[in-house]
Amino acid sequence: MIKKVVLIYTEGTATGAKETKEWLMSELGIDGGDVELVPASWELSNDPTDLLKAAQEARRGLDLASVNMEKGDRIEFNASSGTPAMKSAFSLLQAAGYVTNGQVWQVRNPNEMREGQMRVFETDVSVLRQEFDLKLVKGQIEGFNYGSALANLEGSGLAERSPVLVNLLKAGIAWHQGQFDQFYRLAKSYLSDAEKMQGETWWWMAYEQAYTALVRLEQENTSEAMQHSFRAVEGALWEWVMVTFPDDVVARQDRYPLLKPSILRRYPVLQYRYDEQLQKSHEVEVRGYIFRGLLEAHIPSTAVSLDFRVYWDSARVMRNVIAHKLGGISERNVLAAWGEDIRSRRDLERRLLGCLNAIALKNFGSLAVASLFTRIHQRALDEISRYQP
């Protein structure tokens, strides 16, 4: 049953539109109130080849036809009587997803039909729609929006034809959620042997956390960027102390590890701080001055490192400010938290690398090189670029 007809006409086709309405009423029995004549803009009447104006008018007609639509209703475009620009506009609207339940139809001139051709036929815009979908997904991957990229890939029906890309996107989603173990499991088959070996080290997640901070800055999510930047160094230190002092440190679930008195035989310089904390709480946790003293005793270079001096002081203060205040912070605040000499994202990257390389005894020159995610990100971009509708 036809509920509504919208006829868009230019100055030159006004008479034809009225005649079409009369024919619909007399031949098909459609109520005159359900056939709406819509004059096109003066600009389109003046230049019927203007694709932008045609698209705008087609969109306006679509909005009118969509009024009072119910579930299961369809919108059908008849492009036969329109200009080439209007035919293209109808096809573009459908391919762009403005119409999810309908088609663009055309009617052949009976005098020009060839044997075997249908008089009325559907315009296939599936290839064009897939091109739009691929461009959208590629842009979302480039912007690190992996969740939306996967949702659009699956919603477009393209996921079944690219299982590798689906797996890569799932790995990227896990990475952005900070689920680095799951990320590694999903990404492992796409990594080189050397990269797989890196994924088995105690320090690899710290570099992923630090790179997450740079990605969040690119996404203008400054509060998370600050949290990730601090957590990268803090988390690395926690892992470092457990790996370096397995006989002197006792791990505890969701609490600071405990430091055994045996550590004093290795580093007597900790005696004062150790006794001070023991008197206050009857146990010595690996945190604060004790943690700092232990790090500096084992890696003396960190005692004179500007990178670590900033970490222990201004970066820690800013992390606590964010944790206890409503609202966000500016990128300038994030950079300043890591030192007065930090004026750019590259400066921040160097500071984080200074801390992490010192702990992990590595010499990475950039977080992009250190991060396993960058390999997966590039592979995802390569996959979407190679995809053919």
XYZ file of C-alpha atoms in Angstrom:
389
model
C 0.000 0.000 0.000
C 1.317 3.428 -0.941
C 0.956 5.785 2.013
C 2.617 8.897 0.633
C 4.106 10.198 -2.613
C 6.473 13.169 -2.813
C 7.013 14.702 -6.242
C 9.926 17.158 -6.482
C 9.709 19.436 -9.496
C 11.618 22.333 -11.014
C 10.121 25.277 -12.865
C 10.398 23.345 -16.093
C 8.657 20.220 -14.803
C 5.821 21.778 -12.792
C 3.165 20.796 -15.346
C 4.454 17.237 -15.511
C 4.341 16.965 -11.718
C 0.699 18.026 -11.618
C -0.196 15.573 -14.375
C 1.611 12.809 -12.528
C -0.381 13.560 -9.389
C -3.649 13.393 -11.338
C -2.603 10.078 -12.875
C -1.750 8.618 -9.462
C -5.161 9.652 -8.180
C -7.151 8.379 -11.165
C -5.220 5.263 -12.101
C -3.952 4.022 -8.727
C -6.657 5.459 -6.512
C -4.240 7.310 -4.260
C -5.834 10.046 -2.201
C -4.815 13.514 -3.350
C -3.839 14.434 0.200
C -1.178 11.709 0.136
C 0.546 13.124 -2.948
C 2.688 16.131 -2.099
C 4.075 18.439 -4.781
C 7.373 19.948 -3.648
C 8.897 22.771 -5.695
C 12.685 22.548 -5.929
C 14.798 25.518 -4.975
C 15.321 28.309 -7.444
C 19.033 27.392 -7.581
C 18.278 23.847 -8.753
C 15.663 25.045 -11.235
C 18.222 27.452 -12.608
C 20.929 24.763 -12.839
C 19.508 21.202 -12.814
C 23.061 19.786 -13.100
C 24.109 21.078 -9.648
C 24.707 17.848 -7.701
C 24.939 19.569 -4.307
C 21.587 21.333 -4.771
C 20.043 18.130 -6.086
C 21.258 16.251 -3.003
C 19.832 18.940 -0.720
C 16.448 18.775 -2.438
C 16.474 14.976 -2.399
C 17.224 15.066 1.327
C 14.333 17.498 1.865
C 11.999 15.202 -0.041
C 13.252 12.252 1.999
C 12.492 14.088 5.236
C 8.957 14.829 4.039
C 8.393 11.224 2.998
C 9.689 9.974 6.349
C 7.062 11.796 8.393
C 4.803 9.326 10.206
C 6.732 6.316 8.891
C 6.203 3.134 10.878
C 8.357 0.069 11.400
C 8.447 -2.003 8.234
C 7.610 0.901 5.912
C 9.824 1.363 2.854
C 10.926 4.371 0.858
C 11.298 3.871 -2.886
C 13.026 6.414 -5.124
C 11.905 6.787 -8.746
C 14.896 8.297 -10.515
C 13.664 7.866 -14.089
C 12.004 11.222 -14.529
C 14.740 13.232 -12.867
C 17.919 14.825 -14.136
C 21.225 12.895 -13.976
C 22.127 15.031 -10.946
C 18.941 14.017 -9.126
C 19.467 10.347 -9.998
C 22.958 10.584 -8.558
C 21.617 12.351 -5.465
C 19.115 9.552 -4.783
C 21.860 6.952 -5.162
C 24.224 8.884 -2.892
C 21.597 9.213 -0.170
C 20.933 5.507 -0.171
C 24.623 4.588 -0.331
C 25.386 6.985 2.525
C 22.871 5.195 4.723
C 20.078 7.764 4.803
C 17.724 5.057 3.542
C 18.176 1.608 5.038
C 14.886 0.145 3.849
C 14.336 0.990 0.202
C 15.772 1.144 -3.299
C 16.361 3.505 -6.192
C 14.271 2.452 -9.202
C 14.472 3.405 -12.842
C 12.181 2.779 -15.824
C 13.642 2.131 -19.267
C 12.337 3.824 -22.370
C 10.425 1.027 -24.179
C 11.812 2.254 -27.481
C 15.401 1.772 -26.293
C 15.059 -1.555 -24.435
C 17.201 -4.507 -25.446
C 16.134 -8.125 -25.424
C 16.072 -9.582 -21.916
C 16.078 -6.235 -20.147
C 13.515 -5.441 -17.445
C 11.364 -2.372 -18.003
C 11.606 -1.428 -14.290
C 14.922 -2.147 -12.568
C 16.709 -1.391 -9.335
C 19.857 0.734 -9.269
C 22.615 -1.206 -7.498
C 24.381 1.135 -5.075
C 25.952 -1.622 -2.965
C 29.469 -0.999 -4.300
C 29.153 2.712 -3.626
C 27.795 2.004 -0.153
C 30.732 -0.269 0.597
C 33.161 2.432 -0.516
C 31.512 4.837 1.917
C 31.646 2.243 4.689
C 35.308 1.483 4.031
C 36.232 5.160 4.069
C 34.362 5.611 7.357
C 36.020 2.593 8.969
C 39.468 3.663 7.763
C 38.988 7.125 9.242
C 37.910 5.628 12.554
C 40.964 3.356 12.663
C 43.220 6.318 11.872
C 41.591 8.157 14.804
C 42.083 5.123 17.094
C 38.303 4.690 17.389
C 38.458 0.904 17.179
C 35.094 0.209 18.811
C 33.166 2.252 16.257
C 35.289 0.847 13.432
C 34.367 -2.715 14.373
C 30.688 -1.831 14.853
C 30.525 -0.199 11.417
C 32.445 -3.032 9.774
C 29.980 -5.559 11.187
C 26.956 -3.355 10.488
C 27.945 -2.945 6.846
C 28.207 -6.678 6.292
C 31.905 -6.420 5.414
C 33.206 -8.190 8.522
C 32.610 -11.680 7.123
C 34.948 -10.943 4.224
C 37.798 -9.723 6.414
C 38.303 -11.931 9.499
C 41.882 -10.691 9.885
C 40.719 -7.080 10.155
C 38.055 -8.098 12.678
C 40.690 -9.762 14.864
C 42.976 -6.751 14.599
C 40.160 -4.419 15.623
C 39.299 -6.624 18.590
C 42.949 -6.526 19.625
C 42.897 -2.735 19.317
C 39.769 -2.495 21.452
C 41.447 -4.564 24.192
C 44.507 -2.288 24.018
C 42.452 0.882 24.379
C 40.701 -0.639 27.392
C 44.066 -1.289 29.005
C 43.562 -5.053 28.784
C 47.075 -5.634 27.530
C 47.128 -9.378 28.241
C 44.056 -9.871 26.060
C 45.520 -7.535 23.443
C 48.662 -9.651 23.305
C 46.718 -12.897 22.933
C 44.721 -11.466 20.027
C 47.721 -9.784 18.407
C 50.354 -12.469 18.912
C 49.848 -14.231 15.571
C 50.474 -10.958 13.718
C 53.752 -10.161 15.507
C 57.318 -11.092 14.586
C 59.356 -13.479 16.739
C 61.231 -10.560 18.282
C 57.971 -8.780 19.072
C 56.578 -11.938 20.632
C 59.653 -12.139 22.845
C 59.021 -8.549 23.931
C 55.476 -9.523 24.891
C 56.900 -12.027 27.362
C 58.965 -9.445 29.277
C 57.934 -7.796 32.536
C 58.268 -4.277 31.150
C 56.411 -4.313 27.810
C 53.073 -3.157 29.246
C 54.659 -0.023 30.687
C 55.551 1.186 27.201
C 52.017 0.381 26.012
C 50.625 2.447 28.889
C 52.914 5.342 28.038
C 51.972 5.215 24.366
C 48.313 5.213 25.408
C 48.981 8.594 27.038
C 50.190 10.016 23.706
C 47.167 8.579 21.887
C 44.833 10.127 24.459
C 46.493 13.500 23.910
C 45.901 13.130 20.185
C 42.269 12.372 20.987
C 42.197 15.475 23.249
C 41.387 13.314 26.277
C 43.786 15.115 28.583
C 42.663 13.735 31.941
C 43.196 10.164 30.782
C 46.474 11.165 29.169
C 47.766 12.389 32.534
C 46.609 9.263 34.319
C 48.154 6.936 31.737
C 51.446 8.824 31.681
C 51.852 8.557 35.447
C 50.563 4.988 35.600
C 53.132 3.910 33.004
C 56.044 4.820 35.281
C 54.325 3.793 38.500
C 53.300 0.431 37.070
C 56.786 -0.164 35.699
C 58.263 0.493 39.131
C 55.895 -2.000 40.751
C 56.825 -4.684 38.248
C 60.500 -3.804 38.544
C 60.615 -4.168 42.322
C 58.919 -7.590 42.238
C 61.242 -8.895 39.524
C 64.431 -7.378 40.959
C 63.915 -8.292 44.629
C 61.926 -11.548 44.690
C 63.457 -12.601 48.050
C 63.061 -9.230 49.754
C 59.560 -8.181 48.730
C 56.201 -9.756 49.570
C 53.379 -9.181 47.077
C 49.903 -8.435 48.415
C 46.585 -8.402 46.569
C 45.485 -4.812 45.836
C 47.889 -3.412 48.429
C 51.432 -2.105 48.464
C 54.065 -4.883 48.645
C 55.917 -5.374 51.923
C 59.673 -4.938 52.222
C 61.519 -7.500 54.318
C 64.381 -6.483 56.629
C 66.703 -8.630 54.506
C 66.897 -5.711 52.062
C 68.967 -3.813 54.640
C 71.857 -6.216 54.190
C 72.031 -5.243 50.537
C 71.309 -1.552 51.010
C 72.094 -0.289 54.543
C 71.352 3.242 53.314
C 67.649 2.378 53.674
C 67.967 1.756 57.431
C 66.674 5.149 58.588
C 63.568 5.189 56.375
C 62.924 1.531 57.104
C 62.969 2.002 60.883
C 60.892 5.182 60.603
C 58.061 3.434 58.764
C 58.306 0.329 60.943
C 57.735 2.390 64.067
C 54.710 4.116 62.559
C 52.839 1.123 61.135
C 54.706 -2.004 62.316
C 55.331 -2.966 58.704
C 57.255 -1.466 55.820
C 55.450 -0.970 52.515
C 57.243 -0.339 49.255
C 56.058 3.189 48.610
C 57.046 6.811 49.039
C 60.542 7.519 50.314
C 61.306 3.825 50.803
C 60.470 3.101 47.174
C 62.473 6.064 45.949
C 65.440 5.143 48.148
C 65.375 1.539 46.939
C 65.328 2.619 43.284
C 68.173 5.092 43.744
C 70.240 2.583 45.704
C 69.901 -0.050 42.980
C 70.077 2.306 39.967
C 72.187 5.267 41.161
C 71.626 7.218 37.931
C 67.969 7.730 38.897
C 69.073 9.756 41.932
C 70.335 12.531 39.664
C 67.793 12.008 36.882
C 65.584 15.009 36.110
C 63.059 12.581 34.652
C 62.615 10.801 37.979
C 62.815 13.957 40.068
C 59.794 15.261 38.181
C 58.021 11.908 38.502
C 58.392 11.851 42.279
C 57.281 15.481 42.637
C 55.128 17.518 40.203
C 53.798 14.574 38.178
C 52.641 12.830 41.347
C 50.949 16.014 42.567
C 49.052 16.484 39.297
C 47.974 12.824 39.285
C 46.475 13.297 42.751
C 44.785 16.551 41.742
C 43.030 14.837 38.852
C 41.985 11.928 41.044
C 40.273 14.195 43.574
C 38.809 17.023 41.476
C 35.812 17.307 39.205
C 36.415 18.445 35.651
C 39.373 18.042 33.361
C 42.697 19.703 32.654
C 44.324 21.271 29.634
C 47.098 19.730 27.585
C 49.321 22.506 28.846
C 48.674 21.300 32.412
C 49.576 17.749 31.441
C 52.863 18.864 29.914
C 53.679 21.195 32.813
C 53.074 18.386 35.308
C 56.063 16.608 33.832
C 58.386 19.605 34.225
C 58.829 23.215 33.263
C 61.008 22.117 30.363
C 58.192 20.030 28.809
C 56.518 22.135 26.118
C 55.411 19.591 23.520
C 54.169 16.044 23.183
C 57.591 15.009 21.966
C 59.110 16.475 25.144
C 56.659 14.443 27.210
C 57.521 11.327 25.223
C 61.232 11.839 25.956
C 60.519 12.235 29.667
C 58.501 9.031 29.855
C 61.140 7.188 27.847
C 63.800 8.501 30.219
C 62.020 6.889 33.138
C 61.045 3.629 31.456
C 64.355 3.037 29.685
C 66.210 3.516 32.973
C 64.049 0.943 34.755
C 63.882 -1.591 31.934
C 67.520 -1.050 30.883
C 66.402 -0.335 27.297
C 67.224 2.454 24.859
C 64.031 2.962 22.835
C 64.080 6.248 20.947
C 60.304 6.576 20.663
C 57.199 5.079 22.191
C 55.927 4.202 18.719
C 58.938 1.936 18.280
C 58.578 0.495 21.778
C 54.836 -0.214 21.525
C 53.502 -3.447 20.056
C 50.200 -1.703 19.381
C 51.731 0.394 16.609
C 52.376 -2.806 14.639
C 48.756 -3.860 14.984
C 47.528 -0.362 14.167
C 49.562 -0.264 10.951
C 48.474 -3.781 10.014
C 44.818 -2.750 10.459
C 45.357 0.265 8.185
C 47.063 -1.958 5.612
C 44.158 -4.424 5.714
C 41.480 -1.786 5.209
C 43.507 -0.181 2.391
C 43.809 -3.501 0.549
C 40.135 -4.334 0.935
C 38.212 -4.430 -2.319
C 34.375 -4.229 -2.323
